[in-house]
XYZ file of C-alpha atoms in Angstrom:
728
model
C 18.181 4.268 36.209
C 20.652 7.019 35.607
C 23.414 4.419 36.336
C 21.820 1.996 33.767
C 21.717 4.750 31.281
C 25.417 5.541 31.595
C 26.348 1.895 31.706
C 24.445 1.324 28.519
C 26.255 4.329 26.773
C 29.605 2.971 27.921
C 28.789 -0.450 26.620
C 27.636 0.981 23.285
C 30.676 3.085 22.757
C 32.886 -0.047 23.088
C 31.095 -2.066 20.374
C 33.013 -3.121 17.241
C 31.517 -4.188 13.910
C 30.985 -7.923 13.671
C 33.185 -9.526 11.106
C 31.174 -10.993 8.156
C 32.710 -13.431 5.713
C 31.444 -13.433 2.165
C 33.398 -16.037 0.275
C 30.663 -16.920 -2.263
C 28.870 -14.915 -4.826
C 25.232 -13.961 -3.866
C 24.001 -15.597 -6.971
C 25.518 -18.902 -5.765
C 23.912 -18.500 -2.238
C 20.542 -17.455 -3.584
C 17.834 -19.972 -2.638
C 20.219 -22.589 -1.269
C 17.822 -23.359 1.636
C 14.642 -23.198 -0.438
C 12.780 -26.213 -1.898
C 12.888 -24.752 -5.369
C 11.886 -26.363 -8.654
C 15.533 -27.473 -9.407
C 15.666 -29.151 -5.905
C 12.280 -30.809 -6.539
C 13.548 -32.334 -9.742
C 16.219 -34.084 -7.742
C 14.219 -35.224 -4.739
C 10.675 -35.903 -6.176
C 9.298 -38.465 -8.594
C 8.169 -37.130 -11.914
C 4.514 -37.480 -10.915
C 4.973 -35.700 -7.670
C 6.897 -32.997 -9.313
C 4.237 -32.421 -12.006
C 1.634 -32.414 -9.305
C 3.321 -29.468 -7.433
C 3.657 -27.559 -10.681
C -0.017 -28.074 -11.578
C -1.005 -26.913 -8.067
C 1.023 -23.744 -8.452
C -0.262 -23.024 -11.987
C -3.930 -23.895 -11.673
C -4.699 -24.301 -7.988
C -5.361 -28.051 -8.447
C -5.421 -30.013 -5.219
C -2.709 -32.492 -4.590
C -3.765 -36.039 -4.107
C -2.924 -37.431 -0.627
C -1.035 -40.424 -2.162
C 1.104 -37.920 -4.173
C 1.512 -35.846 -1.038
C 3.214 -38.815 0.599
C 5.855 -38.851 -2.202
C 6.324 -35.094 -1.896
C 6.738 -35.259 1.870
C 9.345 -38.029 1.644
C 11.457 -36.010 -0.968
C 11.102 -32.823 1.074
C 12.220 -34.655 4.278
C 15.265 -36.232 2.656
C 16.314 -32.833 1.142
C 15.836 -31.158 4.509
C 17.835 -33.705 6.463
C 20.704 -33.321 3.980
C 20.580 -29.616 4.999
C 20.847 -30.380 8.705
C 17.137 -30.079 9.561
C 15.819 -32.024 12.444
C 12.346 -30.531 12.761
C 9.467 -29.319 10.538
C 6.773 -26.731 11.102
C 3.796 -25.191 9.312
C 4.803 -21.568 9.103
C 1.719 -19.245 9.152
C 0.616 -15.696 9.589
C -2.184 -15.406 12.225
C -4.005 -12.162 12.853
C -1.409 -11.131 15.529
C 0.676 -9.389 12.962
C 3.590 -11.749 13.471
C 4.404 -15.317 12.136
C 3.728 -18.475 14.078
C 5.288 -21.927 14.126
C 5.070 -25.142 16.099
C 8.095 -27.460 15.594
C 7.801 -31.243 15.448
C 10.748 -33.559 15.066
C 11.135 -35.984 12.107
C 12.173 -38.469 14.882
C 9.681 -41.233 15.587
C 10.061 -44.543 17.550
C 9.071 -47.823 15.964
C 9.541 -50.143 19.048
C 12.257 -52.421 20.229
C 14.348 -49.353 21.083
C 14.549 -48.263 17.439
C 13.554 -45.036 15.755
C 13.328 -43.560 12.293
C 12.972 -40.173 10.698
C 9.376 -39.868 9.447
C 7.468 -37.162 7.716
C 4.238 -38.240 5.957
C 1.895 -36.651 3.383
C -0.645 -35.942 6.041
C 1.879 -34.006 8.179
C 2.879 -32.091 5.092
C -0.655 -31.123 4.039
C -2.244 -30.409 7.405
C -1.530 -29.730 11.057
C -3.750 -28.779 14.031
C -2.504 -25.922 16.217
C -4.594 -24.485 19.037
C -6.876 -21.905 17.308
C -8.380 -20.518 20.543
C -5.041 -18.981 21.592
C -4.882 -16.763 18.421
C -7.129 -13.852 17.665
C -10.424 -15.177 16.160
C -12.803 -12.231 16.573
C -15.569 -14.456 18.031
C -15.564 -16.998 15.176
C -15.390 -19.689 17.918
C -15.631 -20.107 21.631
C -12.389 -20.060 23.662
C -13.001 -23.555 24.728
C -13.314 -24.749 21.147
C -9.690 -25.017 20.301
C -9.509 -26.755 16.971
C -7.961 -24.980 13.972
C -6.039 -26.220 11.024
C -2.927 -25.121 9.090
C -2.826 -26.312 5.484
C 0.204 -26.326 3.066
C 0.376 -23.500 0.502
C 2.260 -25.121 -2.359
C 2.477 -21.794 -4.270
C 5.017 -20.554 -1.733
C 8.094 -22.866 -1.482
C 9.229 -24.507 1.747
C 12.451 -23.398 3.206
C 14.901 -24.264 5.982
C 15.579 -21.822 8.776
C 18.213 -22.898 11.244
C 17.495 -26.617 11.632
C 13.723 -26.394 10.831
C 11.934 -27.203 7.651
C 9.329 -24.362 7.370
C 6.181 -25.083 5.284
C 4.245 -21.879 4.309
C 0.649 -22.526 5.303
C -2.852 -21.072 5.597
C -4.639 -21.098 8.960
C -8.356 -21.713 9.232
C -10.894 -22.496 11.900
C -12.721 -25.775 12.425
C -15.603 -24.381 10.319
C -13.233 -23.300 7.439
C -13.198 -19.565 8.192
C -9.909 -17.793 7.653
C -7.943 -16.980 10.811
C -4.843 -15.588 9.038
C -3.662 -12.979 6.444
C -2.747 -15.438 3.692
C -6.074 -17.166 3.062
C -7.999 -13.980 1.976
C -4.953 -12.842 0.034
C -4.824 -16.090 -2.020
C -8.585 -15.700 -2.770
C -8.057 -12.089 -3.857
C -5.189 -13.070 -6.032
C -7.371 -15.692 -7.694
C -10.103 -13.096 -8.271
C -7.760 -10.601 -9.875
C -6.151 -13.299 -11.988
C -9.510 -14.357 -13.377
C -10.799 -10.764 -13.981
C -7.476 -9.391 -15.420
C -6.940 -12.399 -17.689
C -10.418 -11.887 -19.228
C -9.633 -8.281 -19.907
C -6.030 -8.953 -21.105
C -7.438 -11.321 -23.808
C -8.929 -8.218 -25.542
C -5.320 -7.475 -26.477
C -3.594 -10.876 -26.510
C -5.580 -14.145 -26.794
C -2.465 -16.130 -25.582
C -2.755 -14.818 -22.042
C -3.982 -17.547 -19.696
C -2.920 -16.147 -16.327
C -2.262 -12.728 -14.671
C -0.101 -12.452 -11.592
C -0.270 -9.591 -9.122
C 3.269 -8.464 -8.298
C 4.638 -6.731 -5.195
C 7.816 -4.954 -4.414
C 7.908 -3.737 -0.857
C 10.219 -1.184 0.704
C 10.961 -1.855 4.436
C 11.999 1.147 6.515
C 13.267 0.552 10.082
C 15.411 1.996 12.885
C 18.391 0.408 14.425
C 19.165 1.095 18.172
C 21.942 -0.456 20.197
C 20.527 -3.176 22.330
C 21.934 -1.795 25.570
C 20.403 1.678 24.894
C 17.078 -0.028 23.977
C 17.235 -2.034 27.238
C 17.535 1.174 29.293
C 14.164 2.475 27.907
C 11.153 0.691 29.280
C 8.942 2.355 26.537
C 11.103 0.960 23.703
C 11.077 -2.518 25.305
C 7.324 -2.690 25.759
C 5.877 -0.430 23.170
C 8.587 -0.389 20.475
C 8.638 3.487 20.547
C 9.639 6.352 22.834
C 6.681 7.753 24.809
C 8.952 10.464 26.280
C 11.931 12.310 25.179
C 12.945 15.849 24.284
C 14.042 16.519 20.673
C 17.825 16.808 20.374
C 19.328 20.049 19.146
C 20.319 18.277 15.913
C 17.829 15.988 14.259
C 17.378 15.617 10.508
C 17.462 19.321 9.737
C 20.738 19.126 7.731
C 19.574 16.187 5.568
C 23.023 14.631 6.133
C 21.879 11.115 6.937
C 19.739 10.374 3.843
C 21.797 8.239 1.408
C 24.883 9.048 3.474
C 27.722 6.719 4.267
C 26.358 3.710 6.119
C 27.838 3.376 9.668
C 30.307 0.430 9.876
C 28.353 -1.482 12.532
C 25.140 -1.068 10.512
C 26.793 -2.123 7.214
C 28.071 -5.262 8.919
C 24.473 -5.933 10.127
C 23.182 -5.324 6.637
C 25.704 -7.702 5.036
C 24.828 -10.448 7.521
C 21.130 -9.908 6.976
C 21.420 -9.985 3.132
C 23.442 -13.246 3.304
C 20.583 -14.840 5.364
C 18.063 -13.389 2.879
C 20.004 -14.830 -0.022
C 19.992 -18.360 1.438
C 16.186 -18.145 2.005
C 15.504 -16.815 -1.525
C 14.497 -13.330 -0.410
C 15.790 -11.209 -3.305
C 16.862 -8.106 -1.381
C 18.667 -5.694 -3.745
C 18.785 -2.113 -2.240
C 20.105 -0.735 0.984
C 20.573 2.806 2.150
C 20.353 5.376 5.037
C 16.940 6.833 5.325
C 16.009 10.489 6.178
C 16.000 10.209 10.023
C 19.164 9.501 12.128
C 19.613 5.789 12.644
C 16.835 5.092 10.125
C 17.527 2.681 7.171
C 15.758 0.970 4.304
C 16.053 -2.224 2.228
C 14.034 -3.314 -0.844
C 13.893 -6.442 -2.858
C 13.297 -7.292 -6.574
C 9.577 -7.579 -7.453
C 7.937 -10.931 -6.923
C 4.526 -12.587 -7.234
C 2.420 -10.971 -4.504
C 1.844 -14.021 -2.290
C 5.568 -14.940 -2.282
C 6.441 -11.296 -1.680
C 4.165 -11.136 1.338
C 5.668 -14.327 2.803
C 9.234 -12.955 2.159
C 8.416 -9.646 3.935
C 7.005 -11.492 6.960
C 10.073 -13.822 7.013
C 12.409 -10.874 6.586
C 11.141 -9.058 9.683
C 11.804 -12.092 11.637
C 15.285 -12.568 10.167
C 16.065 -8.819 10.855
C 15.317 -9.337 14.605
C 17.399 -12.506 14.831
C 20.407 -11.081 12.984
C 20.161 -7.891 15.004
C 20.804 -9.908 18.255
C 24.151 -11.113 16.815
C 25.156 -7.438 16.193
C 23.834 -5.995 19.557
C 21.067 -4.120 17.826
C 17.301 -3.839 18.286
C 15.179 -3.235 15.172
C 12.411 -0.787 15.702
C 9.592 -1.325 13.061
C 7.250 1.084 14.753
C 5.831 3.697 12.354
C 6.792 6.588 14.722
C 9.402 5.513 17.341
C 10.737 9.083 17.797
C 8.726 12.365 17.937
C 9.907 15.174 15.750
C 11.670 13.117 13.025
C 10.458 10.952 10.205
C 8.649 7.740 10.822
C 8.835 4.548 8.883
C 6.589 3.080 6.091
C 6.423 0.021 4.029
C 5.695 1.203 0.517
C 3.880 -1.432 -1.513
C 4.744 -1.178 -5.235
C 1.948 -3.056 -7.021
C 1.393 -4.117 -10.643
C -0.122 -6.893 -12.732
C 1.924 -9.070 -15.209
C 0.838 -11.779 -17.646
C 2.142 -15.276 -18.119
C 3.417 -14.080 -21.454
C 5.805 -11.739 -19.657
C 3.994 -8.405 -20.065
C 3.568 -5.825 -17.358
C -0.021 -4.597 -17.816
C 0.851 -1.275 -16.229
C 3.820 -0.648 -18.467
C 3.419 1.014 -21.820
C 4.518 -0.738 -25.034
C 5.880 -0.141 -28.476
C 2.558 -0.065 -30.226
C -0.692 1.845 -29.797
C -2.466 -1.459 -29.092
C -0.085 -2.226 -26.279
C -0.582 1.333 -24.906
C -4.372 0.963 -25.104
C -3.873 -2.163 -22.934
C -1.748 -0.093 -20.505
C -4.476 2.617 -20.402
C -7.170 0.011 -19.741
C -5.486 -1.282 -16.683
C -4.280 2.066 -15.568
C -7.617 3.859 -15.638
C -9.394 0.794 -14.147
C -7.059 0.898 -11.221
C -7.649 4.553 -10.682
C -11.436 3.969 -10.902
C -11.115 1.080 -8.348
C -9.320 3.368 -5.834
C -11.761 6.201 -6.402
C -14.841 3.940 -5.735
C -13.248 2.245 -2.665
C -10.899 4.799 -1.215
C -12.484 4.469 2.321
C -11.840 0.744 2.189
C -8.268 1.202 1.046
C -7.791 3.686 3.976
C -9.083 0.996 6.344
C -6.393 -1.460 5.271
C -3.612 0.815 6.576
C -5.356 1.815 9.800
C -3.592 0.860 13.136
C -2.663 2.429 16.420
C 0.914 2.617 15.314
C 0.377 4.033 11.797
C -1.909 6.734 13.127
C 1.096 8.431 14.545
C 2.739 8.573 11.147
C -0.038 9.410 8.612
C -0.106 13.156 7.843
C 3.060 13.745 9.941
C 4.820 15.653 7.240
C 6.865 12.678 5.988
C 3.959 10.346 5.160
C 0.842 10.653 3.130
C -2.306 12.168 4.843
C -5.330 10.082 5.815
C -6.951 11.260 2.602
C -6.547 8.665 -0.137
C -5.576 10.249 -3.537
C -3.791 9.079 -6.642
C -0.911 10.996 -8.313
C -0.166 10.351 -11.974
C 1.916 13.380 -13.003
C 1.112 16.318 -15.367
C 1.807 14.471 -18.640
C -0.430 11.483 -17.880
C -3.070 13.943 -16.650
C -2.973 15.500 -20.120
C -3.358 12.107 -21.743
C -6.440 11.403 -19.742
C -7.804 14.866 -20.559
C -7.427 14.021 -24.187
C -9.136 10.675 -23.770
C -11.979 12.341 -21.933
C -12.876 14.143 -25.264
C -13.474 10.742 -27.046
C -16.723 10.785 -29.013
C -19.648 8.945 -27.554
C -20.076 5.989 -29.929
C -18.017 4.974 -32.980
C -14.751 7.007 -33.390
C -14.213 8.816 -36.780
C -11.083 7.932 -38.776
C -9.522 11.281 -37.809
C -10.170 10.673 -34.003
C -8.661 7.223 -34.349
C -5.541 8.643 -35.906
C -5.305 11.419 -33.331
C -5.642 8.976 -30.437
C -3.343 6.253 -31.792
C -0.574 8.587 -33.014
C -0.673 11.778 -30.814
C -2.133 10.431 -27.549
C -1.864 6.683 -26.971
C 1.245 6.240 -29.171
C 3.329 8.795 -27.352
C 2.792 7.333 -23.890
C 6.300 5.624 -23.710
C 7.929 8.908 -24.591
C 5.896 10.708 -21.875
C 6.795 8.179 -19.232
C 10.519 8.487 -19.896
C 10.401 12.007 -18.420
C 7.606 11.434 -15.944
C 9.743 10.049 -13.161
C 9.014 12.457 -10.358
C 7.037 11.279 -7.422
C 4.648 12.905 -4.959
C 5.584 12.021 -1.375
C 2.296 13.291 -0.066
C 0.204 11.004 -2.316
C -0.862 7.752 -0.770
C -1.272 6.006 -4.110
C 1.086 7.278 -6.771
C 1.877 5.962 -10.299
C 5.626 5.715 -10.725
C 6.273 4.696 -14.320
C 5.162 1.001 -14.524
C 3.532 0.383 -11.171
C 1.427 2.011 -8.488
C 3.124 2.743 -5.128
C 0.821 2.506 -2.107
C 2.917 4.683 0.191
C 0.638 4.958 3.109
C 1.189 1.283 4.378
C 2.748 1.211 7.769
C 6.198 -0.355 8.502
C 4.852 -2.834 11.018
C 1.941 -3.976 8.704
C 1.621 -7.362 7.144
C 1.502 -6.564 3.327
C -1.213 -9.093 2.893
C -3.863 -6.715 4.289
C -3.520 -3.877 1.833
C -2.696 -6.353 -1.045
C -5.960 -8.328 -0.322
C -8.134 -5.316 -0.599
C -6.262 -3.677 -3.550
C -6.438 -6.823 -5.670
C -10.025 -7.286 -4.664
C -11.207 -3.834 -5.742
C -9.225 -4.048 -8.955
C -10.779 -7.489 -9.691
C -14.233 -6.119 -9.098
C -13.575 -3.037 -11.295
C -12.104 -5.203 -14.177
C -15.187 -7.451 -14.104
C -17.389 -4.314 -14.358
C -15.261 -2.952 -17.139
C -15.557 -6.232 -19.190
C -19.319 -6.341 -18.679
C -19.649 -2.787 -20.040
C -17.313 -3.320 -23.030
C -18.964 -6.673 -24.013
C -22.358 -4.838 -23.748
C -21.244 -2.308 -26.306
C -19.643 -4.734 -28.737
C -22.544 -7.261 -28.528
C -25.563 -5.003 -27.927
C -24.598 -1.929 -30.015
C -22.376 -3.813 -32.457
C -19.496 -1.408 -31.641
C -16.027 -2.267 -32.636
C -13.820 -3.403 -29.631
C -11.498 -0.349 -29.698
C -14.481 2.042 -29.873
C -16.108 0.295 -26.887
C -12.921 0.390 -24.885
C -12.319 4.045 -25.488
C -15.954 4.889 -24.682
C -15.987 3.095 -21.416
C -12.582 4.469 -20.412
C -13.785 7.946 -21.170
C -16.605 7.537 -18.670
C -14.329 6.141 -16.092
C -11.936 9.088 -16.456
C -14.876 11.476 -15.743
C -16.209 9.341 -12.841
C -12.798 8.930 -11.102
C -11.484 12.504 -11.580
C -11.975 13.465 -7.906
C -9.482 10.934 -6.682
C -6.585 12.436 -8.811
C -4.559 15.154 -7.058
C -1.169 16.516 -8.061
C -0.552 19.011 -5.275
C 0.609 19.097 -1.617
C -1.272 16.600 0.446
C -0.413 18.417 3.665
C -2.017 21.733 2.923
C -5.234 22.801 4.593
C -6.482 23.778 1.105
C -6.290 20.102 0.072
C -8.358 19.070 3.138
C -11.043 21.556 2.089
C -10.788 20.573 -1.572
C -10.991 16.847 -0.688
C -14.144 17.513 1.375
C -15.667 19.267 -1.642
C -14.833 16.325 -3.839
C -16.528 13.915 -1.406
C -13.324 12.091 -0.335
C -13.082 10.702 3.096
C -10.632 12.002 5.752
C -10.719 9.309 8.419
C -7.888 10.549 10.659
C -7.850 7.737 13.193
C -8.273 3.962 13.237
C -11.605 3.523 14.902
C -13.065 5.928 12.384
C -11.214 4.385 9.345
C -12.216 0.791 10.283
C -16.009 1.462 9.896
C -15.548 1.167 6.139
C -14.993 -2.565 6.476
C -18.524 -3.056 7.803
C -20.576 -1.230 5.175
C -23.004 -3.527 3.264
C -21.380 -2.365 0.004
C -18.012 -3.593 1.037
C -19.273 -6.853 2.610
C -21.042 -7.595 -0.608
C -17.843 -6.860 -2.506
C -15.878 -9.418 -0.577
C -18.619 -11.993 -0.606
C -19.328 -11.680 -4.363
C -15.696 -12.280 -5.208
C -15.397 -15.045 -2.539
C -12.525 -13.244 -0.722
C -14.135 -13.130 2.669
C -17.584 -13.946 3.965
C -19.488 -11.828 6.506
C -18.298 -13.910 9.470
C -14.682 -13.399 8.539
C -15.168 -9.622 7.948
C -16.833 -9.239 11.273
C -14.103 -11.151 13.030
C -11.371 -9.049 11.450
C -13.141 -5.801 12.459
C -13.424 -7.076 16.002
C -9.707 -8.152 16.134
C -8.444 -4.834 14.707
C -10.583 -2.861 17.187
C -9.278 -4.956 20.067
C -5.719 -4.580 18.772
C -6.045 -0.815 18.753
C -7.616 -0.729 22.296
C -4.794 -3.020 23.680
C -2.023 -0.965 22.187
C -3.273 2.345 23.465
C -4.031 0.790 26.792
C -0.541 -0.622 27.092
C 1.116 2.680 26.095
C -1.089 4.491 28.655
C 0.118 2.194 31.376
C 3.785 2.426 30.322
C 3.517 6.222 30.282
C 1.984 6.350 33.659
C 4.614 4.020 35.061
C 7.643 5.793 33.613
C 6.345 9.281 34.577
C 5.507 8.284 38.231
C 8.296 5.902 38.860
C 11.199 7.511 36.953
C 10.524 11.025 36.013
C 8.764 12.470 39.113
C 11.214 10.850 41.690
C 14.140 12.163 39.568
C 12.463 15.630 39.559
C 11.998 15.582 43.327
C 15.647 14.473 43.841
C 16.907 17.309 41.811
C 14.493 19.686 43.511
C 16.012 18.605 46.923
C 19.449 19.379 45.575
C 18.329 22.839 44.658
C 16.621 23.303 48.103
C 19.835 22.260 49.814
C 21.749 24.792 47.609
C 19.261 27.557 48.595
C 19.601 26.766 52.326
C 23.371 26.985 51.934
C 23.082 30.322 50.285
C 20.858 31.479 53.087
C 23.425 30.465 55.661
C 26.115 32.487 53.735
C 24.122 35.536 52.730
C 21.422 35.619 55.395
C 18.821 38.191 54.522
C 20.273 38.862 51.080
C 20.138 35.224 49.998
C 17.022 35.738 47.758
C 19.067 37.924 45.378
C 21.617 35.082 44.957
C 19.065 32.238 44.780
C 16.151 33.680 42.833
C 16.979 31.469 39.720
C 17.140 28.333 41.816
C 13.852 29.222 43.518
C 12.178 29.725 40.117
C 13.448 26.233 38.880
C 12.134 24.777 42.180
C 8.613 26.284 41.546
C 8.767 25.289 37.855
C 9.697 21.651 38.802
C 6.693 21.617 41.140
C 4.323 22.973 38.444
C 5.420 20.214 36.038
C 5.195 17.510 38.662
C 1.530 18.654 39.530
C 0.598 18.533 35.835
C 2.171 15.078 35.221
C 0.578 13.562 38.431
C -2.918 15.049 37.790
C -2.714 14.096 34.119
C -1.946 10.490 34.975
C -4.727 10.363 37.568
C -7.254 11.696 35.122
C -6.038 9.399 32.332
C -6.484 6.391 34.644
C -10.048 7.385 35.551
C -10.987 7.782 31.859
C -9.261 4.442 31.100
C -11.431 2.689 33.807
C -14.556 4.132 32.265
C -13.505 2.968 28.732
C -12.792 -0.515 30.192
C -16.381 -0.939 31.322
C -17.805 -0.478 27.851
C -18.853 -3.759 26.200
C -18.929 -2.616 22.619
C -15.475 -2.783 21.000
C -16.120 0.183 18.635
C -17.420 2.406 21.410
C -14.387 1.411 23.600
C -11.847 2.124 20.785
C -13.384 5.472 20.146
C -13.231 6.416 23.829
C -9.589 5.276 23.997
C -8.815 7.380 20.885
C -10.724 10.514 21.775
C -10.374 10.591 25.640
C -7.353 8.496 26.709
C -4.828 9.318 23.975
C -4.932 13.127 24.354
C -3.361 12.747 27.832
C -0.202 11.289 26.220
C 0.886 14.597 24.732
C -0.020 16.520 27.861
C 1.999 14.253 30.216
C 4.811 13.982 27.704
C 5.102 17.809 27.315
C 5.621 18.358 31.023
C 8.104 15.257 31.312
C 10.072 16.629 28.432
C 10.234 20.097 29.968
C 11.716 18.411 33.118
C 14.280 16.682 30.984
C 15.637 20.117 30.057
C 15.654 21.343 33.725
C 17.140 18.391 35.472
C 20.920 17.689 35.810
C 21.969 15.377 32.951
C 23.924 13.297 35.405
C 20.790 12.065 37.229
C 18.274 11.959 34.367
C 17.238 8.203 34.202
C 16.085 7.856 30.589
C 18.451 7.498 27.677
C 18.085 10.743 25.649
C 17.176 11.198 22.104
C 20.666 12.472 21.168
C 22.100 9.115 22.552
C 19.524 6.866 20.940
C 19.766 8.562 17.561
C 23.450 9.512 17.271
C 25.349 6.871 19.115
C 26.883 4.789 16.423
């Protein structure tokens, strides 16, 4: 292993940046391999083109006869781009994307063949559903499942394959993917938000949820990654002593991008442009060898598809540059981990951002309506929102001094807090002329000026308002954005429906003017949701105590957090809005628990393997070298040898102590794992893995890392942190 380590280092040091040609402007490349509206105009009949537009705008189903025309046009376009195959591209509950390629090629007899792609093949395919996580929705031997075309997300060509974004459902119609519930949640928030937006503008007919994700990641040379079994199998380091220099000097953040990395980024961005992924920002992140890229905001469903596609592109491009991308939330102990900040807002088909202030008091009242309702939604469903970011990998990051804690809170800034405090004083009932003037001129009217200076952000807040959007900072870097976006849009849809019901009750029942009714309902929401607002340090012990007093949850691990999905209140929420049914919710809960168990179990096995097969033998080998040295000293100095070998003898003893602790720790961990594996109930098993298996990780690691400092660098088998993080 030590030989492999030094070979990997030598190979890495000889790397040169890959030359990337950029002969065309990015605006010219953008969307070249996407079946966009402009392409559809060229390759589809007028009727087929209108049918796709209507499906996108209203969700209207596309007739199978029209689908034949669409598929023919799509095939012809794809072939002109060099495509030979097509696939339904979908997002099963594995956390990755899936695809099964079929050729356009088909025989017609007499030794002849044609390129064929019919409407039936476009609209629906039948992959094996039993081989994907299904949470007990169907028996393993019942294999049938369906992928169905999602026309709201454009088809694209990747390599030589036409990729058709699709949903994935079981034979019974239950969702087996991330996209299906997201589309339902987006429909729910569209309906609810449009109804409320009409209070302010009767011309609004549709509201889109928008998303701008920020993807953080680490880049490690492929040779170095191959020398670490833990990186290969778990995507993170399970062992490794912190280097003398980490991120203490803050010299990596926004620093000059290393040449090999810049070459990778340019290549990646070129691929993204061709596929219509609008990446715009790139920079060094806080930790060594950590980076970030971010796109322009898009409609949420398309943004989710683009993020899933991006992660696949990143891995493929990395191979060309001899890199491995680490998406794990905490691949290295002692330095910052990676998140995927989800910047969310709502915008109308009239081009208005509902979370952006306007030039008139009426537009600002609209802003306050959606702003306060979002805060109320988060307050009422904070445990559910916490459950959406729960995973075995994100558990290592949350609360680790560079990410928000497990307590969900909202940060809105001092000035907006003062605005809400003023609104809280609104009279119960009809407003007096003086109050209306005060609100419109001095409170609501001044919001745009306030937001000009309110640009600071609270890194310890999981859900922060940042000027014209909310930033859900606690989402993990490996996560599919669909999960948090499904829940966020669902709870906001529910809240907006409740808001409209209350406002309409006041305007119809009590004959109150619309503005008076809106102000009065918002006033109550400000009072009711006050506990979720927090402007201070989310890492402090004082906040934990304060959050407990406020009745906020603090679910610090995944098994604990996932329980929120199974409350009757939340099941009713999803069912009433037709986002998920009880069967689908139960299945997801089961799948997420199993995923947690498997990941902890795999890490436990990897740790035991590395510690016993690499660390302990190396420690014994070095101990033998020291023993030989002591024997030589005894031959030279005879009786006085102890005076000259006391340090060596102490190291020999210390090595033995660490070996004993490592070995006994692994043995005990295996025994606990065996007990956990006998449990039938997934939740009980997950809790046992969390509470009784995982604690051994730190114990075993501590003693392995101590040996790393004691043992000769020349024989240490595992590539060290200083090499992984600082080899450019």
